[in-house]
Amino acid sequence: MIALLQRVSQARVDIAGQTVGAIGPGLLALVCAEPADTPAVGLKLLNKVLKLRVFADGAGKMNLSLQDVGGGLLIVSQFTLAADTSGGNRPGFTHAAPPALGESLYDAFVAAARAAHPQVATGRFGADMQVHLVNDGPVSIPMRLTA
């Protein structure tokens, strides 16, 4: 699975003018499943996301995790993270999981996140979403985990 984590002071997802998910300080996680991914890969990624030390401690060093600071987690599906831009000017998306598999893995990731962390919000898989965020830092961390 691929993720792009952004430390935010706030973030929200709107669909058709309605806010469907919002958080205050925390992490926005844009996630993309790939064809060989499994729920176990998603769980491995989630554990990394929750424990990644990207928040400042008392000395101002990035030494605290999302769980340490009790921040929100906004999870948004984004198949374009698997874009192949190696040929031509139009990206290809064959490296992203097919929609049914992608949705299943996204749903499993969200369910595991809700079981492990008290403050989880989401977008909606496959929807046309507008993601609003205030990147704190800015801090943006790309991640890719495989089985």
PDB file of C-alpha atoms in Angstrom:
ATOM      1  CA  MET A   1       0.000   0.000   0.000  1.00  0.00           C
ATOM      2  CA  ILE A   2       1.025   3.536  -0.665  1.00  0.00           C
ATOM      3  CA  ALA A   3       0.316   6.437   1.669  1.00  0.00           C
ATOM      4  CA  LEU A   4       1.084  10.104   1.753  1.00  0.00           C
ATOM      5  CA  LEU A   5       0.890  11.402   5.313  1.00  0.00           C
ATOM      6  CA  GLN A   6       0.506  15.077   5.980  1.00  0.00           C
ATOM      7  CA  ARG A   7       0.716  16.539   9.458  1.00  0.00           C
ATOM      8  CA  VAL A   8      -2.125  19.028   9.675  1.00  0.00           C
ATOM      9  CA  SER A   9      -3.502  21.604  12.047  1.00  0.00           C
ATOM     10  CA  GLN A  10      -6.892  20.854  10.472  1.00  0.00           C
ATOM     11  CA  ALA A  11      -8.315  18.962   7.514  1.00  0.00           C
ATOM     12  CA  ARG A  12     -11.684  18.063   6.058  1.00  0.00           C
ATOM     13  CA  VAL A  13     -13.244  16.255   3.113  1.00  0.00           C
ATOM     14  CA  ASP A  14     -16.263  17.665   1.299  1.00  0.00           C
ATOM     15  CA  ILE A  15     -18.476  15.812  -1.162  1.00  0.00           C
ATOM     16  CA  ALA A  16     -21.069  17.791  -3.122  1.00  0.00           C
ATOM     17  CA  GLY A  17     -20.680  20.721  -0.742  1.00  0.00           C
ATOM     18  CA  GLN A  18     -21.172  18.634   2.412  1.00  0.00           C
ATOM     19  CA  THR A  19     -18.401  17.880   4.894  1.00  0.00           C
ATOM     20  CA  VAL A  20     -18.172  14.105   5.354  1.00  0.00           C
ATOM     21  CA  GLY A  21     -15.039  13.937   7.509  1.00  0.00           C
ATOM     22  CA  ALA A  22     -13.009  16.470   9.486  1.00  0.00           C
ATOM     23  CA  ILE A  23     -10.235  16.582  12.071  1.00  0.00           C
ATOM     24  CA  GLY A  24      -8.315  19.180  14.018  1.00  0.00           C
ATOM     25  CA  PRO A  25      -4.588  18.650  14.640  1.00  0.00           C
ATOM     26  CA  GLY A  26      -3.374  15.259  13.443  1.00  0.00           C
ATOM     27  CA  LEU A  27      -2.614  13.376  10.240  1.00  0.00           C
ATOM     28  CA  LEU A  28      -4.242  13.327   6.839  1.00  0.00           C
ATOM     29  CA  ALA A  29      -3.511   9.932   5.303  1.00  0.00           C
ATOM     30  CA  LEU A  30      -4.023   9.628   1.552  1.00  0.00           C
ATOM     31  CA  VAL A  31      -3.971   5.881   0.851  1.00  0.00           C
ATOM     32  CA  CYS A  32      -3.805   3.727  -2.254  1.00  0.00           C
ATOM     33  CA  ALA A  33      -4.018  -0.048  -2.538  1.00  0.00           C
ATOM     34  CA  GLU A  34      -1.959  -1.931  -5.110  1.00  0.00           C
ATOM     35  CA  PRO A  35      -2.964  -5.252  -6.763  1.00  0.00           C
ATOM     36  CA  ALA A  36      -0.768  -7.474  -4.542  1.00  0.00           C
ATOM     37  CA  ASP A  37      -1.869  -5.850  -1.273  1.00  0.00           C
ATOM     38  CA  THR A  38      -3.709  -7.720   1.470  1.00  0.00           C
ATOM     39  CA  PRO A  39      -5.439  -6.657   4.694  1.00  0.00           C
ATOM     40  CA  ALA A  40      -2.221  -7.667   6.503  1.00  0.00           C
ATOM     41  CA  VAL A  41      -0.275  -5.083   4.481  1.00  0.00           C
ATOM     42  CA  GLY A  42      -2.898  -2.486   5.389  1.00  0.00           C
ATOM     43  CA  LEU A  43      -2.569  -3.347   9.078  1.00  0.00           C
ATOM     44  CA  LYS A  44       1.214  -3.074   8.843  1.00  0.00           C
ATOM     45  CA  LEU A  45       0.824   0.371   7.242  1.00  0.00           C
ATOM     46  CA  LEU A  46      -1.703   1.480   9.856  1.00  0.00           C
ATOM     47  CA  ASN A  47       0.598   0.470  12.715  1.00  0.00           C
ATOM     48  CA  LYS A  48       3.375   2.525  11.121  1.00  0.00           C
ATOM     49  CA  VAL A  49       1.066   5.521  10.643  1.00  0.00           C
ATOM     50  CA  LEU A  50      -0.102   5.481  14.260  1.00  0.00           C
ATOM     51  CA  LYS A  51       3.427   5.165  15.651  1.00  0.00           C
ATOM     52  CA  LEU A  52       5.358   7.412  13.227  1.00  0.00           C
ATOM     53  CA  ARG A  53       7.040  10.129  15.280  1.00  0.00           C
ATOM     54  CA  VAL A  54       6.249  13.325  13.357  1.00  0.00           C
ATOM     55  CA  PHE A  55       4.905  15.552  16.131  1.00  0.00           C
ATOM     56  CA  ALA A  56       7.043  17.874  18.237  1.00  0.00           C
ATOM     57  CA  ASP A  57       7.956  17.021  21.806  1.00  0.00           C
ATOM     58  CA  GLY A  58       8.660  19.604  24.524  1.00  0.00           C
ATOM     59  CA  ALA A  59      12.078  20.311  22.991  1.00  0.00           C
ATOM     60  CA  GLY A  60      10.585  20.931  19.542  1.00  0.00           C
ATOM     61  CA  LYS A  61      11.929  17.690  18.021  1.00  0.00           C
ATOM     62  CA  MET A  62       9.757  15.355  15.969  1.00  0.00           C
ATOM     63  CA  ASN A  63       9.616  12.681  18.626  1.00  0.00           C
ATOM     64  CA  LEU A  64       5.918  12.014  19.281  1.00  0.00           C
ATOM     65  CA  SER A  65       3.426   9.849  17.402  1.00  0.00           C
ATOM     66  CA  LEU A  66      -0.217  10.441  16.543  1.00  0.00           C
ATOM     67  CA  GLN A  67      -1.129   8.175  19.438  1.00  0.00           C
ATOM     68  CA  ASP A  68       1.162  10.110  21.786  1.00  0.00           C
ATOM     69  CA  VAL A  69      -0.496  13.452  20.977  1.00  0.00           C
ATOM     70  CA  GLY A  70      -4.042  12.107  20.650  1.00  0.00           C
ATOM     71  CA  GLY A  71      -4.507  13.732  17.247  1.00  0.00           C
ATOM     72  CA  GLY A  72      -7.112  13.022  14.628  1.00  0.00           C
ATOM     73  CA  LEU A  73      -6.632  10.726  11.643  1.00  0.00           C
ATOM     74  CA  LEU A  74      -8.392  11.593   8.380  1.00  0.00           C
ATOM     75  CA  ILE A  75      -8.183   8.716   5.879  1.00  0.00           C
ATOM     76  CA  VAL A  76      -8.844   9.446   2.209  1.00  0.00           C
ATOM     77  CA  SER A  77      -8.596   6.952  -0.644  1.00  0.00           C
ATOM     78  CA  GLN A  78      -6.463   8.219  -3.521  1.00  0.00           C
ATOM     79  CA  PHE A  79      -5.685   5.762  -6.325  1.00  0.00           C
ATOM     80  CA  THR A  80      -3.614   8.410  -8.129  1.00  0.00           C
ATOM     81  CA  LEU A  81      -0.756   7.736  -5.694  1.00  0.00           C
ATOM     82  CA  ALA A  82      -0.025   4.697  -7.886  1.00  0.00           C
ATOM     83  CA  ALA A  83       0.326   6.820 -11.024  1.00  0.00           C
ATOM     84  CA  ASP A  84       2.851   5.655 -13.607  1.00  0.00           C
ATOM     85  CA  THR A  85       4.362   8.709 -15.265  1.00  0.00           C
ATOM     86  CA  SER A  86       7.243   6.940 -17.007  1.00  0.00           C
ATOM     87  CA  GLY A  87       5.825   7.222 -20.514  1.00  0.00           C
ATOM     88  CA  GLY A  88       4.179  10.164 -22.203  1.00  0.00           C
ATOM     89  CA  ASN A  89       2.341  12.952 -20.457  1.00  0.00           C
ATOM     90  CA  ARG A  90      -0.772  11.129 -19.337  1.00  0.00           C
ATOM     91  CA  PRO A  91      -0.363   9.078 -16.144  1.00  0.00           C
ATOM     92  CA  GLY A  92      -1.385   5.431 -16.145  1.00  0.00           C
ATOM     93  CA  PHE A  93      -3.049   3.779 -13.182  1.00  0.00           C
ATOM     94  CA  THR A  94      -2.528   0.079 -13.813  1.00  0.00           C
ATOM     95  CA  HIS A  95      -0.390  -0.095 -10.661  1.00  0.00           C
ATOM     96  CA  ALA A  96      -3.449   0.736  -8.515  1.00  0.00           C
ATOM     97  CA  ALA A  97      -5.645  -2.094  -7.266  1.00  0.00           C
ATOM     98  CA  PRO A  98      -8.838  -2.717  -9.242  1.00  0.00           C
ATOM     99  CA  PRO A  99     -11.765  -0.788  -7.710  1.00  0.00           C
ATOM    100  CA  ALA A 100     -13.392  -3.731  -5.882  1.00  0.00           C
ATOM    101  CA  LEU A 101     -10.114  -4.797  -4.278  1.00  0.00           C
ATOM    102  CA  GLY A 102      -9.146  -1.194  -3.549  1.00  0.00           C
ATOM    103  CA  GLU A 103     -12.447  -0.531  -1.797  1.00  0.00           C
ATOM    104  CA  SER A 104     -12.214  -3.747   0.220  1.00  0.00           C
ATOM    105  CA  LEU A 105      -8.677  -2.916   1.382  1.00  0.00           C
ATOM    106  CA  TYR A 106      -9.632   0.703   2.125  1.00  0.00           C
ATOM    107  CA  ASP A 107     -12.619  -0.452   4.195  1.00  0.00           C
ATOM    108  CA  ALA A 108     -10.411  -2.917   6.120  1.00  0.00           C
ATOM    109  CA  PHE A 109      -7.835  -0.167   6.743  1.00  0.00           C
ATOM    110  CA  VAL A 110     -10.527   2.199   8.053  1.00  0.00           C
ATOM    111  CA  ALA A 111     -12.081  -0.493  10.276  1.00  0.00           C
ATOM    112  CA  ALA A 112      -8.686  -1.330  11.774  1.00  0.00           C
ATOM    113  CA  ALA A 113      -7.961   2.373  12.314  1.00  0.00           C
ATOM    114  CA  ARG A 114     -11.275   2.881  14.112  1.00  0.00           C
ATOM    115  CA  ALA A 115     -10.536  -0.114  16.339  1.00  0.00           C
ATOM    116  CA  ALA A 116      -7.044   1.165  17.189  1.00  0.00           C
ATOM    117  CA  HIS A 117      -7.464   4.959  17.418  1.00  0.00           C
ATOM    118  CA  PRO A 118     -10.215   7.036  19.044  1.00  0.00           C
ATOM    119  CA  GLN A 119     -10.478   9.833  16.466  1.00  0.00           C
ATOM    120  CA  VAL A 120     -10.827   8.647  12.858  1.00  0.00           C
ATOM    121  CA  ALA A 121     -12.642  10.416  10.023  1.00  0.00           C
ATOM    122  CA  THR A 122     -12.807   9.445   6.357  1.00  0.00           C
ATOM    123  CA  GLY A 123     -13.676  10.463   2.874  1.00  0.00           C
ATOM    124  CA  ARG A 124     -15.758   8.155   0.665  1.00  0.00           C
ATOM    125  CA  PHE A 125     -14.137   5.591  -1.622  1.00  0.00           C
ATOM    126  CA  GLY A 126     -14.543   6.454  -5.304  1.00  0.00           C
ATOM    127  CA  ALA A 127     -16.277   9.790  -4.682  1.00  0.00           C
ATOM    128  CA  ASP A 128     -15.310  13.125  -6.183  1.00  0.00           C
ATOM    129  CA  MET A 129     -13.890  14.713  -3.034  1.00  0.00           C
ATOM    130  CA  GLN A 130     -12.522  18.115  -2.190  1.00  0.00           C
ATOM    131  CA  VAL A 131      -9.828  17.780   0.461  1.00  0.00           C
ATOM    132  CA  HIS A 132      -9.070  20.906   2.476  1.00  0.00           C
ATOM    133  CA  LEU A 133      -6.044  20.975   4.742  1.00  0.00           C
ATOM    134  CA  VAL A 134      -3.650  23.207   6.563  1.00  0.00           C
ATOM    135  CA  ASN A 135      -0.321  21.386   6.387  1.00  0.00           C
ATOM    136  CA  ASP A 136       1.538  21.909   9.659  1.00  0.00           C
ATOM    137  CA  GLY A 137       5.249  22.437   9.098  1.00  0.00           C
ATOM    138  CA  PRO A 138       4.851  21.554   6.308  1.00  0.00           C
ATOM    139  CA  VAL A 139       5.389  17.888   7.041  1.00  0.00           C
ATOM    140  CA  SER A 140       4.571  15.391   4.268  1.00  0.00           C
ATOM    141  CA  ILE A 141       5.810  11.795   4.483  1.00  0.00           C
ATOM    142  CA  PRO A 142       5.469   9.351   1.573  1.00  0.00           C
ATOM    143  CA  MET A 143       5.274   5.662   2.513  1.00  0.00           C
ATOM    144  CA  ARG A 144       5.046   2.387   0.596  1.00  0.00           C
ATOM    145  CA  LEU A 145       4.729  -0.953   2.382  1.00  0.00           C
ATOM    146  CA  THR A 146       4.525  -4.397   0.851  1.00  0.00           C
ATOM    147  CA  ALA A 147       3.964  -7.872   2.246  1.00  0.00           C
TER     148      ALA A 147
END
